[in-house]
PDB file of C-alpha atoms in Angstrom:
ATOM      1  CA  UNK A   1     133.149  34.635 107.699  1.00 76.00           C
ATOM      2  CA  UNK A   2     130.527  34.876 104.587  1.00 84.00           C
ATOM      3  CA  UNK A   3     130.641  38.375 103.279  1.00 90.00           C
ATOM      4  CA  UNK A   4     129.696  40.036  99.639  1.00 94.00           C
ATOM      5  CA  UNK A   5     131.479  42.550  97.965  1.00 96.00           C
ATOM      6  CA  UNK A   6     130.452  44.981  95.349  1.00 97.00           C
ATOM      7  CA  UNK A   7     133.180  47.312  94.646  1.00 96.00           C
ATOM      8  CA  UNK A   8     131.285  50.447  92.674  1.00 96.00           C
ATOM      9  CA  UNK A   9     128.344  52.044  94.668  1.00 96.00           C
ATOM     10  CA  UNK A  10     127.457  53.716  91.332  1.00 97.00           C
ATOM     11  CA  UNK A  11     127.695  52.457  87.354  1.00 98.00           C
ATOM     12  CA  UNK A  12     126.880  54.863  84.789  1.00 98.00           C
ATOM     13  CA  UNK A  13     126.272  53.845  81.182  1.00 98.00           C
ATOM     14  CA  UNK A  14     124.799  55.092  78.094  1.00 98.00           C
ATOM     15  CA  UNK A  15     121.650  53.649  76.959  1.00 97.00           C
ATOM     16  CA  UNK A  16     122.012  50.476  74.087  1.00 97.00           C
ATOM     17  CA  UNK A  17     125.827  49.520  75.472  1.00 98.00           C
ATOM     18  CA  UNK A  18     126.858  46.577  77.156  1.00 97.00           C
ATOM     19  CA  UNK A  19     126.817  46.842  81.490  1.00 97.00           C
ATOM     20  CA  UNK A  20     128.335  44.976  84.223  1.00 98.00           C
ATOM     21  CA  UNK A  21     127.759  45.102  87.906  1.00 98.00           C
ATOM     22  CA  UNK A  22     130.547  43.677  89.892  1.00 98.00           C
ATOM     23  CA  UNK A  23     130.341  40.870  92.763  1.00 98.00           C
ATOM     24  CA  UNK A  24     132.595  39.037  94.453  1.00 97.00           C
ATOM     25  CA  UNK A  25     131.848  36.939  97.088  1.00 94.00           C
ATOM     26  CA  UNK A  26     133.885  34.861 100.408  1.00 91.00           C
ATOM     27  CA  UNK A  27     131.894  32.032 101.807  1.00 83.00           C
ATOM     28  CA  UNK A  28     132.624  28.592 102.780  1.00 77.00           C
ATOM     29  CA  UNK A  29     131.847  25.602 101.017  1.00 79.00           C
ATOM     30  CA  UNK A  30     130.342  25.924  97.539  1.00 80.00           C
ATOM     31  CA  UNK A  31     128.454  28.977  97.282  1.00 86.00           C
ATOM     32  CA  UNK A  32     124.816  29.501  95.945  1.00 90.00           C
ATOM     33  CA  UNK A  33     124.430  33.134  94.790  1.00 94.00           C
ATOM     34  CA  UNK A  34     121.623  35.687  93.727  1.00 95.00           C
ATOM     35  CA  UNK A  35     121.385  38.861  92.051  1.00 97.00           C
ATOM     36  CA  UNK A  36     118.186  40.692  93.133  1.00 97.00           C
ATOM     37  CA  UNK A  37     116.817  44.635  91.932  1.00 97.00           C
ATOM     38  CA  UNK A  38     115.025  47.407  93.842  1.00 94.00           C
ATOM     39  CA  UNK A  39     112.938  49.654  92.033  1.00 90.00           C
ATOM     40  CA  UNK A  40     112.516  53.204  94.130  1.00 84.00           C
ATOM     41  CA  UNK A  41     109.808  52.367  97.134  1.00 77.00           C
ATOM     42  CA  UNK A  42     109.775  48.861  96.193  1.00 81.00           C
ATOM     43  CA  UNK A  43     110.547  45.680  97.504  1.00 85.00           C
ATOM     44  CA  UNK A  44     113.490  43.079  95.855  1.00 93.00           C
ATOM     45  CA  UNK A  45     113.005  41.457  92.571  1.00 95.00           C
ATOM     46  CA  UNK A  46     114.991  38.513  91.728  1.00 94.00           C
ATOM     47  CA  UNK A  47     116.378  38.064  88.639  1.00 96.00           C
ATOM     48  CA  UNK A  48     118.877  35.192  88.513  1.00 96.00           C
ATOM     49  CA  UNK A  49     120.446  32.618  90.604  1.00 94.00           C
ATOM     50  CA  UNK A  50     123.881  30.315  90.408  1.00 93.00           C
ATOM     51  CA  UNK A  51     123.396  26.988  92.252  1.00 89.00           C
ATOM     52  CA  UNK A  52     125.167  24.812  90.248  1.00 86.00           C
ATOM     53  CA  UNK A  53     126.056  23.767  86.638  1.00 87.00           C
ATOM     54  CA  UNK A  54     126.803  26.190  83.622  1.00 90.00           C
ATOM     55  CA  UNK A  55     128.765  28.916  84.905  1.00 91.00           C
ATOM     56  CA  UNK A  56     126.650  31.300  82.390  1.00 95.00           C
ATOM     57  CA  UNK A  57     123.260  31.717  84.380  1.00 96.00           C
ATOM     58  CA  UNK A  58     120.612  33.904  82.824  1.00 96.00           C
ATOM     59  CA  UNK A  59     117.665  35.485  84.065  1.00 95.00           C
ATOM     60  CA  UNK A  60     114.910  38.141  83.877  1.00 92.00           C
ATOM     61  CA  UNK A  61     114.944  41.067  81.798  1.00 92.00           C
ATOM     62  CA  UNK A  62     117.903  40.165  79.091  1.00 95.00           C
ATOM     63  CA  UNK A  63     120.276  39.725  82.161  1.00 97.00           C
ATOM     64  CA  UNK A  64     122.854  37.254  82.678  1.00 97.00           C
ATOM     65  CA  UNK A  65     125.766  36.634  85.208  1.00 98.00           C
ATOM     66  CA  UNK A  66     128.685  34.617  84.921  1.00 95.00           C
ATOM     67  CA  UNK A  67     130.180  32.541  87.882  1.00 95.00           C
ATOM     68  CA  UNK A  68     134.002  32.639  88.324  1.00 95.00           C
ATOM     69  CA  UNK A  69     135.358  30.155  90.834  1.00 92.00           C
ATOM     70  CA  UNK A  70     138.857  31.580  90.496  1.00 92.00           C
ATOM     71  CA  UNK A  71     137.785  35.056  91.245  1.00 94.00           C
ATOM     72  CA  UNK A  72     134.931  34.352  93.759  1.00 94.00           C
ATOM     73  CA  UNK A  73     133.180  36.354  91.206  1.00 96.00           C
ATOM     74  CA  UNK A  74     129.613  36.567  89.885  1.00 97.00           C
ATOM     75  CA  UNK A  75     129.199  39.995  87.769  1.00 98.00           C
ATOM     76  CA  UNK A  76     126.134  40.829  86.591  1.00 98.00           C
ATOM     77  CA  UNK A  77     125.887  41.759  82.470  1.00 98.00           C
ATOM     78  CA  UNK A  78     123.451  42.690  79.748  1.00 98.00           C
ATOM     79  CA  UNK A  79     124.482  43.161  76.348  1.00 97.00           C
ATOM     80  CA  UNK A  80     122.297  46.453  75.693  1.00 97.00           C
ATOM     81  CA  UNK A  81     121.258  48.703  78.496  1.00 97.00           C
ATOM     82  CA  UNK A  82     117.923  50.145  79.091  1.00 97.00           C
ATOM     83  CA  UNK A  83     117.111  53.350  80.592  1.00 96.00           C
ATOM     84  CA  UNK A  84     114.170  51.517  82.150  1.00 95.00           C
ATOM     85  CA  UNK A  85     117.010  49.243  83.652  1.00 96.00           C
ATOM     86  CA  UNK A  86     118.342  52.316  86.021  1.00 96.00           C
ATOM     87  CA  UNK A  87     117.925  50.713  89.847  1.00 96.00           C
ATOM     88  CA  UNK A  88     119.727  49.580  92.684  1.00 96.00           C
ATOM     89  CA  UNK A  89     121.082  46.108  92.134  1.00 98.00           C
ATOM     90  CA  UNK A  90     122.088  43.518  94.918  1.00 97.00           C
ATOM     91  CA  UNK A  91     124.481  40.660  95.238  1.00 97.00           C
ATOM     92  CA  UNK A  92     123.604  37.594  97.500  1.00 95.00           C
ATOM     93  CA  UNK A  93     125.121  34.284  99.189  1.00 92.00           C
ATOM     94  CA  UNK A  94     124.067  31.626 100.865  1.00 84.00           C
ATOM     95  CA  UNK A  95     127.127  29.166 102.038  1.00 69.00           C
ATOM     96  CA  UNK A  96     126.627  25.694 101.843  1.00 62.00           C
ATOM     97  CA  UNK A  97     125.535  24.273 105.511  1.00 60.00           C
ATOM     98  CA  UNK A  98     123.572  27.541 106.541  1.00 61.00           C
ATOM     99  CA  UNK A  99     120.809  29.263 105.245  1.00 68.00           C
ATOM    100  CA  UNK A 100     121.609  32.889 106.100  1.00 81.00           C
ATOM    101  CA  UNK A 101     121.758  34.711 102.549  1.00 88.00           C
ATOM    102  CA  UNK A 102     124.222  37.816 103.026  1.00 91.00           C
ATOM    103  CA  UNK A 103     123.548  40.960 100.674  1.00 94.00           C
ATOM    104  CA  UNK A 104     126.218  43.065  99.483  1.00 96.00           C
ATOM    105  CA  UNK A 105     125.677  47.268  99.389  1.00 96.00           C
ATOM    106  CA  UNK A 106     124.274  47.595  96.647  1.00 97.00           C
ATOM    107  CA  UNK A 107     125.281  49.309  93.025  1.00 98.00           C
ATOM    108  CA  UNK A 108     123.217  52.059  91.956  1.00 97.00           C
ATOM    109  CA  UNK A 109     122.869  51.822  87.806  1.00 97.00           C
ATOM    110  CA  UNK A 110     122.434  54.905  85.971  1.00 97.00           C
ATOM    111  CA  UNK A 111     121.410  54.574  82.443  1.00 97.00           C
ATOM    112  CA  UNK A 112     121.607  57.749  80.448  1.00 96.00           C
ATOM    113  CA  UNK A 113     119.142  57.777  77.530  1.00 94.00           C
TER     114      UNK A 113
ATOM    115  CA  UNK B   1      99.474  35.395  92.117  1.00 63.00           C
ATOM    116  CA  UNK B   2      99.199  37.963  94.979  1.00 79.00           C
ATOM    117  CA  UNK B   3     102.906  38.720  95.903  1.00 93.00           C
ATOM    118  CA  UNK B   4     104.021  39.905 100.125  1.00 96.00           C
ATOM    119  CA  UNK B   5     101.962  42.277 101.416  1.00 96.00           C
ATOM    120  CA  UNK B   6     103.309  44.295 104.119  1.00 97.00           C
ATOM    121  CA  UNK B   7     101.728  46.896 105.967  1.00 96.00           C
ATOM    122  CA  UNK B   8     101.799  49.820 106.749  1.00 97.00           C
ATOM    123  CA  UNK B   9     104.260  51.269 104.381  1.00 95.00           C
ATOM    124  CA  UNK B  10     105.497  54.365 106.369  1.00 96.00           C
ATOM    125  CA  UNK B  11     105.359  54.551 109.960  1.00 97.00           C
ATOM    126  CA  UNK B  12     106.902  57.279 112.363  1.00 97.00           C
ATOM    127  CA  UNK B  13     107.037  57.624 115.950  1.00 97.00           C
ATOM    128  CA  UNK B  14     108.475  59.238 118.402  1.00 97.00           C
ATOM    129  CA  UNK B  15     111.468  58.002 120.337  1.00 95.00           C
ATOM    130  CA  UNK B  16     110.566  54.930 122.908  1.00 96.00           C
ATOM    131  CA  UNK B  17     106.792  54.356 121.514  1.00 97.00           C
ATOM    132  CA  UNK B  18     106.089  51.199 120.399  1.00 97.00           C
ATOM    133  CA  UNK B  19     105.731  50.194 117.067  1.00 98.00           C
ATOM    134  CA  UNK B  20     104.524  46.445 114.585  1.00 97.00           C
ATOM    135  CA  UNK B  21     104.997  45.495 111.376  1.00 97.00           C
ATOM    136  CA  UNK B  22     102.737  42.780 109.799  1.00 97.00           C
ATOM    137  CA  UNK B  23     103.285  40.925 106.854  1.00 97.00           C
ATOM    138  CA  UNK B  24     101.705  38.279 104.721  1.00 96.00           C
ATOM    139  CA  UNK B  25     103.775  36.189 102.629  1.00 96.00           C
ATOM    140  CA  UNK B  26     102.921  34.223  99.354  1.00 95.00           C
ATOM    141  CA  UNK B  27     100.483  31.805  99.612  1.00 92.00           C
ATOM    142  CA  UNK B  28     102.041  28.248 100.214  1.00 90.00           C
ATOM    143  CA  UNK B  29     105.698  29.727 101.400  1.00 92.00           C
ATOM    144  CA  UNK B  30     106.611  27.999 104.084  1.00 91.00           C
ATOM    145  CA  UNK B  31     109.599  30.045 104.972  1.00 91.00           C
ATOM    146  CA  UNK B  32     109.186  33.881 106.065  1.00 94.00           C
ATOM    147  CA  UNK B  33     112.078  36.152 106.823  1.00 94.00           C
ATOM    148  CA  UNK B  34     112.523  39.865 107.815  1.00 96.00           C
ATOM    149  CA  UNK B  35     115.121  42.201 106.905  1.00 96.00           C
ATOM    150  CA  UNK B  36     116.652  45.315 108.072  1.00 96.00           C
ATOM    151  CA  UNK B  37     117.404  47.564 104.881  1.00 94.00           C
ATOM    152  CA  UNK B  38     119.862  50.884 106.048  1.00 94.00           C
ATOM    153  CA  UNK B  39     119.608  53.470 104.007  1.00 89.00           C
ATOM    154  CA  UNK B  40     122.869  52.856 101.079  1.00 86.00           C
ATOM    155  CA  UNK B  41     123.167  49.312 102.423  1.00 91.00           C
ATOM    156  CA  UNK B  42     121.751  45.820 101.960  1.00 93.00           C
ATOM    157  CA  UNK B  43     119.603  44.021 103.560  1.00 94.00           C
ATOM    158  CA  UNK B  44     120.404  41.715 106.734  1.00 94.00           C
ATOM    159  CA  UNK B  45     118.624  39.334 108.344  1.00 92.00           C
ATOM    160  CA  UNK B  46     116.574  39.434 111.587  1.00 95.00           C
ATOM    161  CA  UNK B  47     114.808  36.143 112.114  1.00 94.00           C
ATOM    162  CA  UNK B  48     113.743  33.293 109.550  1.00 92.00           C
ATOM    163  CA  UNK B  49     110.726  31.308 110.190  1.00 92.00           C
ATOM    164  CA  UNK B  50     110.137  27.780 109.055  1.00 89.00           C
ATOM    165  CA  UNK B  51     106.276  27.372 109.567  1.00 89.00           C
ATOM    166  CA  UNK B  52     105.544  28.498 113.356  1.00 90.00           C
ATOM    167  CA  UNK B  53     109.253  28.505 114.208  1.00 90.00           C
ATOM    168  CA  UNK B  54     111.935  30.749 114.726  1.00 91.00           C
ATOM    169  CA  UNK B  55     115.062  29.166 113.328  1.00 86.00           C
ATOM    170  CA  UNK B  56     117.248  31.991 113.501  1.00 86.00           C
ATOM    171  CA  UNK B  57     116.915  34.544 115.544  1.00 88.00           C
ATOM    172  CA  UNK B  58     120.497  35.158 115.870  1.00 86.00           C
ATOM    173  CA  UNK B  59     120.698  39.117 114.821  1.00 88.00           C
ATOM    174  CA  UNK B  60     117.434  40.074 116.563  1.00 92.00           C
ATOM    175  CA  UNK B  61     118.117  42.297 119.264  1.00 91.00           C
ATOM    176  CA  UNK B  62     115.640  40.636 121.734  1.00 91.00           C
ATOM    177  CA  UNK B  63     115.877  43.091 124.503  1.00 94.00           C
ATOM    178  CA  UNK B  64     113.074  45.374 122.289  1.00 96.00           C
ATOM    179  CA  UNK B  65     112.723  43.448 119.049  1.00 96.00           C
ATOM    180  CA  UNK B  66     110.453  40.720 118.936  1.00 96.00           C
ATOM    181  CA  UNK B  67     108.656  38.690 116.866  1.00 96.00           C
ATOM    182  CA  UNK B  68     105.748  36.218 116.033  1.00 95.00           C
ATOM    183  CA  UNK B  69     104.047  34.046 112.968  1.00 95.00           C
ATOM    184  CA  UNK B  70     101.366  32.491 114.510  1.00 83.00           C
ATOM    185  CA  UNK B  71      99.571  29.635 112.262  1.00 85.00           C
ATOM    186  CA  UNK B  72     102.356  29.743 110.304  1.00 83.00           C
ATOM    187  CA  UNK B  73     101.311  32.012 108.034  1.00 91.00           C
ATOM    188  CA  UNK B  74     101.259  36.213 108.675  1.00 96.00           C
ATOM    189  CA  UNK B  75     104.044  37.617 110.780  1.00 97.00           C
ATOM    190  CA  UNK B  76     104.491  40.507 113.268  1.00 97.00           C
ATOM    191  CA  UNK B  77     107.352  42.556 114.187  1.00 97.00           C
ATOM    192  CA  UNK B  78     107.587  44.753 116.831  1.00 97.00           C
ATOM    193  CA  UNK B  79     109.515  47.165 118.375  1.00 97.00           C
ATOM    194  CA  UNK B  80     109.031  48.304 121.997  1.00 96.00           C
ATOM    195  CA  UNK B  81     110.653  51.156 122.510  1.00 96.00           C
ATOM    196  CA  UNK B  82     111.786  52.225 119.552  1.00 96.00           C
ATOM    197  CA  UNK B  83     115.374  53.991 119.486  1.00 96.00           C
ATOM    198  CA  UNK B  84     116.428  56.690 116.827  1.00 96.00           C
ATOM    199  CA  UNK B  85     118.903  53.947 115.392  1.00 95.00           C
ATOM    200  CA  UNK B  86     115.758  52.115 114.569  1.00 96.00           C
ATOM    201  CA  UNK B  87     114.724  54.569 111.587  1.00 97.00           C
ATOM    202  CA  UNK B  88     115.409  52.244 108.855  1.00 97.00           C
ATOM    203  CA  UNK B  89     113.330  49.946 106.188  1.00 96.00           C
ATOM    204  CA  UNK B  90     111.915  46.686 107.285  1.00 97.00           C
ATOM    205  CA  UNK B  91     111.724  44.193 104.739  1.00 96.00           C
ATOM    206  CA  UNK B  92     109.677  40.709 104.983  1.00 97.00           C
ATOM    207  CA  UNK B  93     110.384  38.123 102.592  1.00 95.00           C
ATOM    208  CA  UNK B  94     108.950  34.542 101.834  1.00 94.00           C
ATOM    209  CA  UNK B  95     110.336  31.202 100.034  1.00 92.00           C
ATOM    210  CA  UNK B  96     108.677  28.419  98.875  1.00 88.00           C
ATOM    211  CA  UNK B  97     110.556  25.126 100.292  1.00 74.00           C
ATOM    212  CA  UNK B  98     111.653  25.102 104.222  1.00 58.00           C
ATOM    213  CA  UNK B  99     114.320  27.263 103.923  1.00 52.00           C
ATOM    214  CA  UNK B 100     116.639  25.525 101.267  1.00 62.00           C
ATOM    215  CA  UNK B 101     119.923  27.221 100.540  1.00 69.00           C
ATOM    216  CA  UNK B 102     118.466  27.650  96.986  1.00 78.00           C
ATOM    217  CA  UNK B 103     115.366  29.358  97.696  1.00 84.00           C
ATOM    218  CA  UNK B 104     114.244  31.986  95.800  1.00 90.00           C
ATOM    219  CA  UNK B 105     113.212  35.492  98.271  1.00 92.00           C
ATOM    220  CA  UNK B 106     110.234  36.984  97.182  1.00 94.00           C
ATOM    221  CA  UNK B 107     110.200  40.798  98.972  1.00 95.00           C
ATOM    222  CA  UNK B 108     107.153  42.693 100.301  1.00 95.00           C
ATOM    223  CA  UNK B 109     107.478  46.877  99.727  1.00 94.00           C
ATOM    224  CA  UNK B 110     108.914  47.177 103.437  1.00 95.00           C
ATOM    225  CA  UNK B 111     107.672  49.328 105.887  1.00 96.00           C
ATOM    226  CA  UNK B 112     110.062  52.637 105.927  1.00 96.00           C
ATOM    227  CA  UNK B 113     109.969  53.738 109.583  1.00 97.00           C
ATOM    228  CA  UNK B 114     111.133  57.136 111.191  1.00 97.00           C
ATOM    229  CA  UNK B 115     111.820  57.325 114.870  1.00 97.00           C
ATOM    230  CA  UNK B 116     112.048  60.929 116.059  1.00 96.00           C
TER     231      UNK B 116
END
């Protein structure tokens, strides 16, 4: 079964280092995967996708995310954290043959100025 | 470009009233989805529309959910009656293509609803 795993329901990092959000995924075939962002009382915001290609993906807001095959991984990273970049973050799949994404729980990010 | 609107935002009720959701997607999107968003958890999927039609409907519990996108375009969800277990945040989303693995979602607010 397609699932999505995000091991830490909270990150905390000081403002201006580097952060990662964790993802791993299980899904069949070869896996297309998002990372989205809620904002308190607001809907998701994409921000970057895998679907094929460079392994290194990046997206909006200085964030990148780096697929691992090997791992079924696809951690989320920005060099420099923002306070501004505090939010709940999401992990997605979509297996290949079905068009049902699957979210993970969620990581809340705390970024302490 | 106007994103999904969704209305209303907060809804609550009391225990076996009815209750709809509406949403309009982006302009254009073809594909429409809502989402059931528990409070710590992620979303998951009720039903995905290509144009007029349901094409999965698989993890809508039909005996009081329902739903409808008439013209292909807006979207209502209702609720008739509405259990506690229902309090939750509903979530519409719409993609461009016809439902492509490699769509981008684009989320409305969501409508956070309290059954009491």
């Amino acid at each position: 079964a397609q699932s999505v795993a995000q091991p830490e329901d909270q990150v905390n990092v000081a403002e201006g280092n580097p952060l990662t959000v964790k993802c791993t995924y299980s899904v069949s075939g070869n896996p297309y995967l998002f990372w989205y962002v809620q904002y308190p009382n607001r809907g998701l915001q994409f921000l970057l996708k895998y679907i094929t290609g460079d392994n290194l993906v990046k997206g909006s807001y200085g964030f990148e995310a780096e697929f691992n095959k090997s791992q079924t991984s696809f951690h989320l990273k920005k060099p420099s954290a923002l306070v501004s970049d505090s939010a709940l973050y999401f992990c997605a799949s979509v297996g290949t043959g079905g068009f049902k994404t699957i979210f993970g729980a969620g990581t809340r990010l705390f970024v302490k100025a | 470009e106007a994103g999904v609107v969704q209305s209303p935002r907060y809804k609550i009720i009391e225990k076996k009233q009815p209750v709809a959701f509406w949403c309009n997607p982006i302009s254009g999107h073809n594909t429409l989805y809502w989402y059931l968003q528990n409070l710590g958890q992620g979303p998951e999927l009720l039903i995905r529309y290509e144009n007029e039609e349901a094409v999965d409907d698989s993890q809508l519990p039909k005996d009081r959910f329902s739903a409808e996108r008439l013209k292909g375009v807006d979207s209502t969800l209702k609720i008739q009656p509405a259990e506690l277990g229902d309090s939750a945040v509903y979530l519409c989303a719409s993609s461009l293509d016809g439902g492509g693995n490699t769509d981008t979602q684009y989320f409305g607010p969501g409508t956070r609803l309290t059954v009491l």
